[in-house]
Short mmCIF file of C-alpha atoms (C1' of nucleotides) in Angstrom, two decimals:
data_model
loop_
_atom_site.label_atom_id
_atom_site.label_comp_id
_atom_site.label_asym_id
_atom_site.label_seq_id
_atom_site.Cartn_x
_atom_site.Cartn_y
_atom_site.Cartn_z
CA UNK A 78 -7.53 -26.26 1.18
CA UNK A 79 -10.91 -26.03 2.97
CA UNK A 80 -13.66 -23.87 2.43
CA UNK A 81 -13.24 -23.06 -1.12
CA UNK A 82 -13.72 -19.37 -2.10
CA UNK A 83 -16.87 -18.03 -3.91
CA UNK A 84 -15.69 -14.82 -4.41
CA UNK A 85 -12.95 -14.44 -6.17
CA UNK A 86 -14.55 -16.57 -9.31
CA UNK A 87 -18.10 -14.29 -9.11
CA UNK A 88 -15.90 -11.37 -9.60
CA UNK A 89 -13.76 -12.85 -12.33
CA UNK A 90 -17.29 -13.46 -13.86
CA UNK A 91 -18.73 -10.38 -13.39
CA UNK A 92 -16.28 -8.51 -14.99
CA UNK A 93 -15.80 -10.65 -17.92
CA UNK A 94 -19.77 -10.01 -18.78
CA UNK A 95 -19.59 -6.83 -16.97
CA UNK A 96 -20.40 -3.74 -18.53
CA UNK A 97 -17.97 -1.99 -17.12
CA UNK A 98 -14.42 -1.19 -18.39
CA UNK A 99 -12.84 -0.85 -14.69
CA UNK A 100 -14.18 -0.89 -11.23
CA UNK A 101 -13.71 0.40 -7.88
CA UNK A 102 -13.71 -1.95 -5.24
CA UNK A 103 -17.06 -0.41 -4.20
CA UNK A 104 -18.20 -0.87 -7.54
CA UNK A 105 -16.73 -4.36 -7.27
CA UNK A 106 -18.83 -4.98 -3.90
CA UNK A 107 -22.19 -3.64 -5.15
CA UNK A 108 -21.99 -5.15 -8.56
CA UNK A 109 -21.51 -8.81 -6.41
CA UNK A 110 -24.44 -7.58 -3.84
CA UNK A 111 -26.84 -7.32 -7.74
CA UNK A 112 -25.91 -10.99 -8.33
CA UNK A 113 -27.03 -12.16 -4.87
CA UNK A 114 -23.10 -13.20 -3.83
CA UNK A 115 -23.03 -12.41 -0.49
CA UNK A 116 -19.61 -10.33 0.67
CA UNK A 117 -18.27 -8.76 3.35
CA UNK A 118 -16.40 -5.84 1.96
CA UNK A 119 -13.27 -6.95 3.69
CA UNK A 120 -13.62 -10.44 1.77
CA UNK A 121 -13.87 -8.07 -1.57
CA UNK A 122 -11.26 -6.21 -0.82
CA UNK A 123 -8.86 -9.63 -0.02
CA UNK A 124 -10.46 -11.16 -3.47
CA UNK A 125 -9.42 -8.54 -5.65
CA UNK A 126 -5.82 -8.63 -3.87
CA UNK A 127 -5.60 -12.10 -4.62
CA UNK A 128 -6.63 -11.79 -8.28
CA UNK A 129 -4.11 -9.03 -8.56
CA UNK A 130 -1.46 -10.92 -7.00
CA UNK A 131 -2.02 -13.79 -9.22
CA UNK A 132 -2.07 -11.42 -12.54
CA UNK A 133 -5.79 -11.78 -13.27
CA UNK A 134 -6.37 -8.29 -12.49
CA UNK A 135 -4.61 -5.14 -12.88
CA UNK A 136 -4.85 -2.25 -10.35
CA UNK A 137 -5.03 1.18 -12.35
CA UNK A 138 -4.31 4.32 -10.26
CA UNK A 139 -6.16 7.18 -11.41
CA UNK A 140 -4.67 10.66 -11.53
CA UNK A 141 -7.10 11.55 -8.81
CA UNK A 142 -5.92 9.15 -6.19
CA UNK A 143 -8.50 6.79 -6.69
CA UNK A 144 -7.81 2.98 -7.46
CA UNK A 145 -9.95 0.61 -10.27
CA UNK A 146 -9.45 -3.16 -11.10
CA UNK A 147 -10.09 -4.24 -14.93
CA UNK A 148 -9.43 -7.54 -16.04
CA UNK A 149 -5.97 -8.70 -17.21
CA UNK A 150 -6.13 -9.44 -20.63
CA UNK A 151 -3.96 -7.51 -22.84
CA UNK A 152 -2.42 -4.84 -21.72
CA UNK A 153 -3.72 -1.44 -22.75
CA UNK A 154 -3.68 1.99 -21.30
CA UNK A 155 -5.85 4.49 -20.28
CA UNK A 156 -7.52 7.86 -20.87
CA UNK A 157 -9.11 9.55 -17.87
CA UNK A 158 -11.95 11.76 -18.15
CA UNK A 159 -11.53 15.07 -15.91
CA UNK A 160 -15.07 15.47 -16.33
CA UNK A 161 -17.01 12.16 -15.71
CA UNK A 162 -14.23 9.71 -14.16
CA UNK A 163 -14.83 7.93 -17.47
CA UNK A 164 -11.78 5.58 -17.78
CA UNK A 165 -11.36 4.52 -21.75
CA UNK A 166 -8.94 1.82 -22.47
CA UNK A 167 -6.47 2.77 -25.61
CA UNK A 168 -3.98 0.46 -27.26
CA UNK A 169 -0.95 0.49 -25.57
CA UNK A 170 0.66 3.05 -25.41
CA UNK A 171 4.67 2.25 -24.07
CA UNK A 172 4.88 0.16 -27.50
CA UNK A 173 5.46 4.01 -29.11
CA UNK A 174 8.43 4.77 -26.18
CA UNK A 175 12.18 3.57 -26.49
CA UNK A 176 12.00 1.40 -23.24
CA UNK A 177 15.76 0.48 -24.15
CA UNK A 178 17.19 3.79 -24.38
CA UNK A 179 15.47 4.73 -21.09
CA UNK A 180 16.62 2.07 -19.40
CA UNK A 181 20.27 2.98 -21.48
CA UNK A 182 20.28 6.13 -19.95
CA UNK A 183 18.86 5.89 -16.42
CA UNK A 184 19.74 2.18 -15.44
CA UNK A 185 16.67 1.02 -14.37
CA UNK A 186 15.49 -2.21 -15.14
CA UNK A 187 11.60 -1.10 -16.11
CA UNK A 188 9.13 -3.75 -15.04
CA UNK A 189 5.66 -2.10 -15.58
CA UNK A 190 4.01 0.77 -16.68
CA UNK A 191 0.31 1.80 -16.43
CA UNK A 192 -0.10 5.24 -18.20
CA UNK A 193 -3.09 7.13 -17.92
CA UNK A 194 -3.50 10.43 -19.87
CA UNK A 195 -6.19 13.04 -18.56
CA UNK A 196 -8.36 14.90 -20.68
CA UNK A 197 -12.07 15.11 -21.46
CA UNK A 198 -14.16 12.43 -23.09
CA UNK A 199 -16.40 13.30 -26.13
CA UNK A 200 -19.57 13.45 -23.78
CA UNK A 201 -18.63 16.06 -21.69
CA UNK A 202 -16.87 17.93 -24.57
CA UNK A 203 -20.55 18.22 -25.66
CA UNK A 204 -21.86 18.81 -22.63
CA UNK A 205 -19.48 21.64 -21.93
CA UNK A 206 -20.19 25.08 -22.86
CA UNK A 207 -19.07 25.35 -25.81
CA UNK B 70 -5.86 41.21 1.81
CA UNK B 71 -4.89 40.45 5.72
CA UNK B 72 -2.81 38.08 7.32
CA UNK B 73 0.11 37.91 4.28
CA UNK B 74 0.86 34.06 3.93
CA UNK B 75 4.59 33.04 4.72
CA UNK B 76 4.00 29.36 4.09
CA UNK B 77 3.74 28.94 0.13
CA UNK B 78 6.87 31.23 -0.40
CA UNK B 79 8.56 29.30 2.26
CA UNK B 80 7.71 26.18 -0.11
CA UNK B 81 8.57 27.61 -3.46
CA UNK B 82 12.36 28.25 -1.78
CA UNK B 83 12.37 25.14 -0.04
CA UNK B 84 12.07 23.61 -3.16
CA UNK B 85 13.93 25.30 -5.55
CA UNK B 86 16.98 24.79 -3.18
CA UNK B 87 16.65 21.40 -1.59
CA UNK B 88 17.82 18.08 -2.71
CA UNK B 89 15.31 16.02 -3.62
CA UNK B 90 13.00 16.42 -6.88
CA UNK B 91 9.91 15.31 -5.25
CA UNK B 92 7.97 15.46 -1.93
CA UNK B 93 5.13 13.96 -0.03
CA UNK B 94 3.12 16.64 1.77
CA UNK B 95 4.92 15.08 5.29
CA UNK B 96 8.25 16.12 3.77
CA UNK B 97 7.51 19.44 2.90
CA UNK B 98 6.22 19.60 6.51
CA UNK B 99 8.95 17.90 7.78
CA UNK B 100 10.90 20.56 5.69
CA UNK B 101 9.26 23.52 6.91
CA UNK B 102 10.01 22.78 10.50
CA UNK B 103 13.90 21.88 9.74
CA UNK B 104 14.44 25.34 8.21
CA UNK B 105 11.98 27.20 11.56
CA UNK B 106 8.88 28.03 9.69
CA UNK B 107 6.43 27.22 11.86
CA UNK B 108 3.20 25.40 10.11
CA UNK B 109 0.76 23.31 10.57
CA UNK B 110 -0.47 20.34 8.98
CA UNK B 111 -3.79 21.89 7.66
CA UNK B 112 -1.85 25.11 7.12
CA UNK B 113 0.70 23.33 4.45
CA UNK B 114 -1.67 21.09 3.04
CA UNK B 115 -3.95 24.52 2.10
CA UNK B 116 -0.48 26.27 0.88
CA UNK B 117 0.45 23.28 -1.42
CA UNK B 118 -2.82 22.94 -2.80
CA UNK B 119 -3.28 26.51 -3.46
CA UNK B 120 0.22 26.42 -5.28
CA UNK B 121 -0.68 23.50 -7.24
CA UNK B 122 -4.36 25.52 -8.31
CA UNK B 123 -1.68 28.17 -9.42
CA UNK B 124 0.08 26.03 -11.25
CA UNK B 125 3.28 26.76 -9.29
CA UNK B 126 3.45 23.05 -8.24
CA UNK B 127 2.58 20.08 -10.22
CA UNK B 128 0.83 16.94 -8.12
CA UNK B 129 1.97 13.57 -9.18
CA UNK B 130 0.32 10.50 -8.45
CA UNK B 131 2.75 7.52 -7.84
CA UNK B 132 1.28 4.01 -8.78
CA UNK B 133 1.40 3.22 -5.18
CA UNK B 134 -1.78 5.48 -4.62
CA UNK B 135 0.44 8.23 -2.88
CA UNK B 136 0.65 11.83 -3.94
CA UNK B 137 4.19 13.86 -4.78
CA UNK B 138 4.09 17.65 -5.61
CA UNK B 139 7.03 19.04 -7.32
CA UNK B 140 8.00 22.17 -8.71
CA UNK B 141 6.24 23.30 -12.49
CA UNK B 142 8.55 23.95 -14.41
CA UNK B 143 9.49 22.19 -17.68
CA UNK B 144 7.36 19.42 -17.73
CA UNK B 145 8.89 15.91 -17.33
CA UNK B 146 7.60 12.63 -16.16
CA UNK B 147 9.29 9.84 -14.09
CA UNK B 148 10.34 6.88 -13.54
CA UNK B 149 10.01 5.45 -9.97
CA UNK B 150 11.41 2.73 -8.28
CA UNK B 151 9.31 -0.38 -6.62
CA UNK B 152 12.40 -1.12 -4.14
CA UNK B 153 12.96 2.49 -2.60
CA UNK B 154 9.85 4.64 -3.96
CA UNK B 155 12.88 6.74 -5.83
CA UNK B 156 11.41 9.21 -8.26
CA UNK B 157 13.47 10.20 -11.21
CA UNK B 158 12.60 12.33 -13.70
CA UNK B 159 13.21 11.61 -17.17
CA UNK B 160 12.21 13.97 -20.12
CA UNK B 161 8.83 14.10 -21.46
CA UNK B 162 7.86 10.48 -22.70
CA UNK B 163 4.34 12.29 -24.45
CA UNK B 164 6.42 13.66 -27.03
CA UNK B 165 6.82 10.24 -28.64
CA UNK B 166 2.81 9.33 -28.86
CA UNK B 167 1.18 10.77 -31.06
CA UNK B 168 -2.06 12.54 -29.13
CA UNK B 169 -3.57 14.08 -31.88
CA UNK B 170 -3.97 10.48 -33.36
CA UNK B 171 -5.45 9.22 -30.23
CA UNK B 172 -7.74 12.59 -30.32
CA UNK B 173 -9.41 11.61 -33.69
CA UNK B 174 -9.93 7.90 -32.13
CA UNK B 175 -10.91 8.36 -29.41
CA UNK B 176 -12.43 11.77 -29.33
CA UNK B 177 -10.91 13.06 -26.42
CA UNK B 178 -9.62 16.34 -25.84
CA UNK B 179 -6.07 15.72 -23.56
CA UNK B 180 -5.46 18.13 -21.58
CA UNK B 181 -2.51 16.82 -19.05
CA UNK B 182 -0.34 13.47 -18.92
CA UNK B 183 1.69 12.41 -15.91
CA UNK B 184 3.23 9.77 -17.42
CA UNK B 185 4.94 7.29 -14.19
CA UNK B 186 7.04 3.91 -15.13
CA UNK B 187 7.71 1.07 -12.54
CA UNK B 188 10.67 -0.53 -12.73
CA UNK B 189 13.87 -0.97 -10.38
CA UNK B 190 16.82 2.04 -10.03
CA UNK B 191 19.89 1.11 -10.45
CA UNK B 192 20.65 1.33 -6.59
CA UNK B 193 18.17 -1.13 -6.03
CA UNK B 194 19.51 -3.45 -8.92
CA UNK B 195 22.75 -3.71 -7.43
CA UNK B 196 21.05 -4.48 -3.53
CA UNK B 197 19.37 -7.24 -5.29
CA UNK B 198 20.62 -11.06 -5.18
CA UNK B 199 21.72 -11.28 -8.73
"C1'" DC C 223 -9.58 -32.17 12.78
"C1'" DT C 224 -7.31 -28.45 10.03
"C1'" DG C 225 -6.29 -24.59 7.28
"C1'" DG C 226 -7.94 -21.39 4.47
"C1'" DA C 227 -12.20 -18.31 3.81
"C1'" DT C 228 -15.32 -15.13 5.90
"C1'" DG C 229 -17.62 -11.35 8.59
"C1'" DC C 230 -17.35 -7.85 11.71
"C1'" DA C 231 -15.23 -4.29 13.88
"C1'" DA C 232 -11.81 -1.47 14.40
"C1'" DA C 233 -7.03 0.45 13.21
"C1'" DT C 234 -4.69 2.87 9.61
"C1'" DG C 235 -3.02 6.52 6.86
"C1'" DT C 236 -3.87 10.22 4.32
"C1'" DT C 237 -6.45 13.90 2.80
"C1'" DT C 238 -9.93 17.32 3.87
"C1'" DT C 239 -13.04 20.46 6.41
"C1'" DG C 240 -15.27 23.37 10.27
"C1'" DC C 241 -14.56 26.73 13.12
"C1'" DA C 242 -12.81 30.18 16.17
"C1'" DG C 243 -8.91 33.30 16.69
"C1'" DC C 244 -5.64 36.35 14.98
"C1'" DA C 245 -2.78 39.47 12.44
"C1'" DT C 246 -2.31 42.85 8.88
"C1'" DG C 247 -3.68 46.02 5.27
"C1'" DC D 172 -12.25 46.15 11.39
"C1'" DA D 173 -12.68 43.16 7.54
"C1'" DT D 174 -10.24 39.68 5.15
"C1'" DG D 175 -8.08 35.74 4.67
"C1'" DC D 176 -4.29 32.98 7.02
"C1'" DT D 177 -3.65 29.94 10.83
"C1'" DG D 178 -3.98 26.18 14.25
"C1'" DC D 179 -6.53 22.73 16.25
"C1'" DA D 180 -9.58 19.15 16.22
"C1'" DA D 181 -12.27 16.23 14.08
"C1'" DA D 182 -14.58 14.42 9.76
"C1'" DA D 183 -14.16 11.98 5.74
"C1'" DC D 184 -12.33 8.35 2.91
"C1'" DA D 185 -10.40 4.55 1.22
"C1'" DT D 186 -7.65 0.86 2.52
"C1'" DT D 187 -6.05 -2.62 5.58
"C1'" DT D 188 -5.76 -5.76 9.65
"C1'" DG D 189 -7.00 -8.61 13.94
"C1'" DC D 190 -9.56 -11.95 15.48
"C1'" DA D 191 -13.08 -15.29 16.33
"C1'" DT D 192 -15.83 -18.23 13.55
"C1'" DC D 193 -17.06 -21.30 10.00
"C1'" DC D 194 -16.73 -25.05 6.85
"C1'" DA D 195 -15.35 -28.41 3.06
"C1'" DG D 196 -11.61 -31.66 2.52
#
DNA sequence: CTGGATGCAAATGTTTTGCAGCATG
DNA sequence: CATGCTGCAAAACATTTGCATCCAG
């Protein structure tokens, strides 16, 4: 090994004090710029692949399209907010579906599941006209 | 009114005959061309997304990032494959959580789910060095 | 020295938009 | 003729890759 790499440890750290839930790899970037880590985009972008190829993130698609990294930890799901791109984690949520039978009655072998539900967070329930 | 629009019909049938369950926006295209209706890019992209704002077409997000649209209908969700990018759909998977539970929690109104497993098809189990 | 880490620039792939032209009601 | 559909081209976006360089082991 030569050059040891910076990066992928200052974003492990950053999100395990971060205040964040889940970020986008631009959030991911700028959050590292705040802490004076200097890094090429590119370099963030093959960081947070690494992490996610070694299981110490998770890559959450959003119903919108849009990709955010969160921390591995226990697995959880997610509520999306329509409203603010809020992203909430919830207990999971598979626990409550009959894997077995699924996998009974359509022969797959399920390996993963990352379920996000949509709806509006309490904020913008307010905020709404109501 | 001027101009009447041929494309979006042209989708609806396309769909509601043809063999598979889901499509990428290049397959409807693709689609359009094999059955002579002549369309641009731009052209079907507008069509689909009006006919998803209509509610005629539902737009699901795979985990890879890409985009599906599929006809309304009764809703469903689906289980899709890692090996082939095979999209099945499997009956709705909400009605086992219990949302009105993770309402009061969380305070969240839901408003949609698009619930999407990983796993492996059975196809792709068999392919596989077992 | 060497191999992985990095920065920079540019390719990618997909989705989206601006705009001028055109066909119908 | 006005309206909104269409094609074309190009913008916008996020993601990804090539390549030359750099550096600790």
């Amino acid at each position: 090994m030569a050059r040891p790499s910076l990066i992928p440890p200052a974003i492990l750290a950053l999100m395990r004090e971060g205040q964040r839930h889940a970020w986008t790899l631009e959030q991911v970037s700028a959050d590292l710029a705040a802490r004076a880590v200097q890094a090429n985009f590119s370099s963030v972008f093959r960081a947070v692949e690494r992490l996610v190829g070694e299981r110490q993130l998770r890559k959450v698609q959003l119903p919108t399209g849009a990709a955010r990294y969160e921390l591995s930890g226990a697995h959880h799901d997610h509520l999306h907010c329509s409203g603010c791109d809020a992203l909430t984690p919830v207990p999971c949520l598979a626990a409550n579906l009959d894997l077995a039978a699924l996998e009974q009655s359509t022969g797959y072998a399920m390996t993963d599941h990352d379920i996000v539900l949509e709806g509006v967070c309490p904020r913008c329930r307010q905020h709404a006209v109501s």
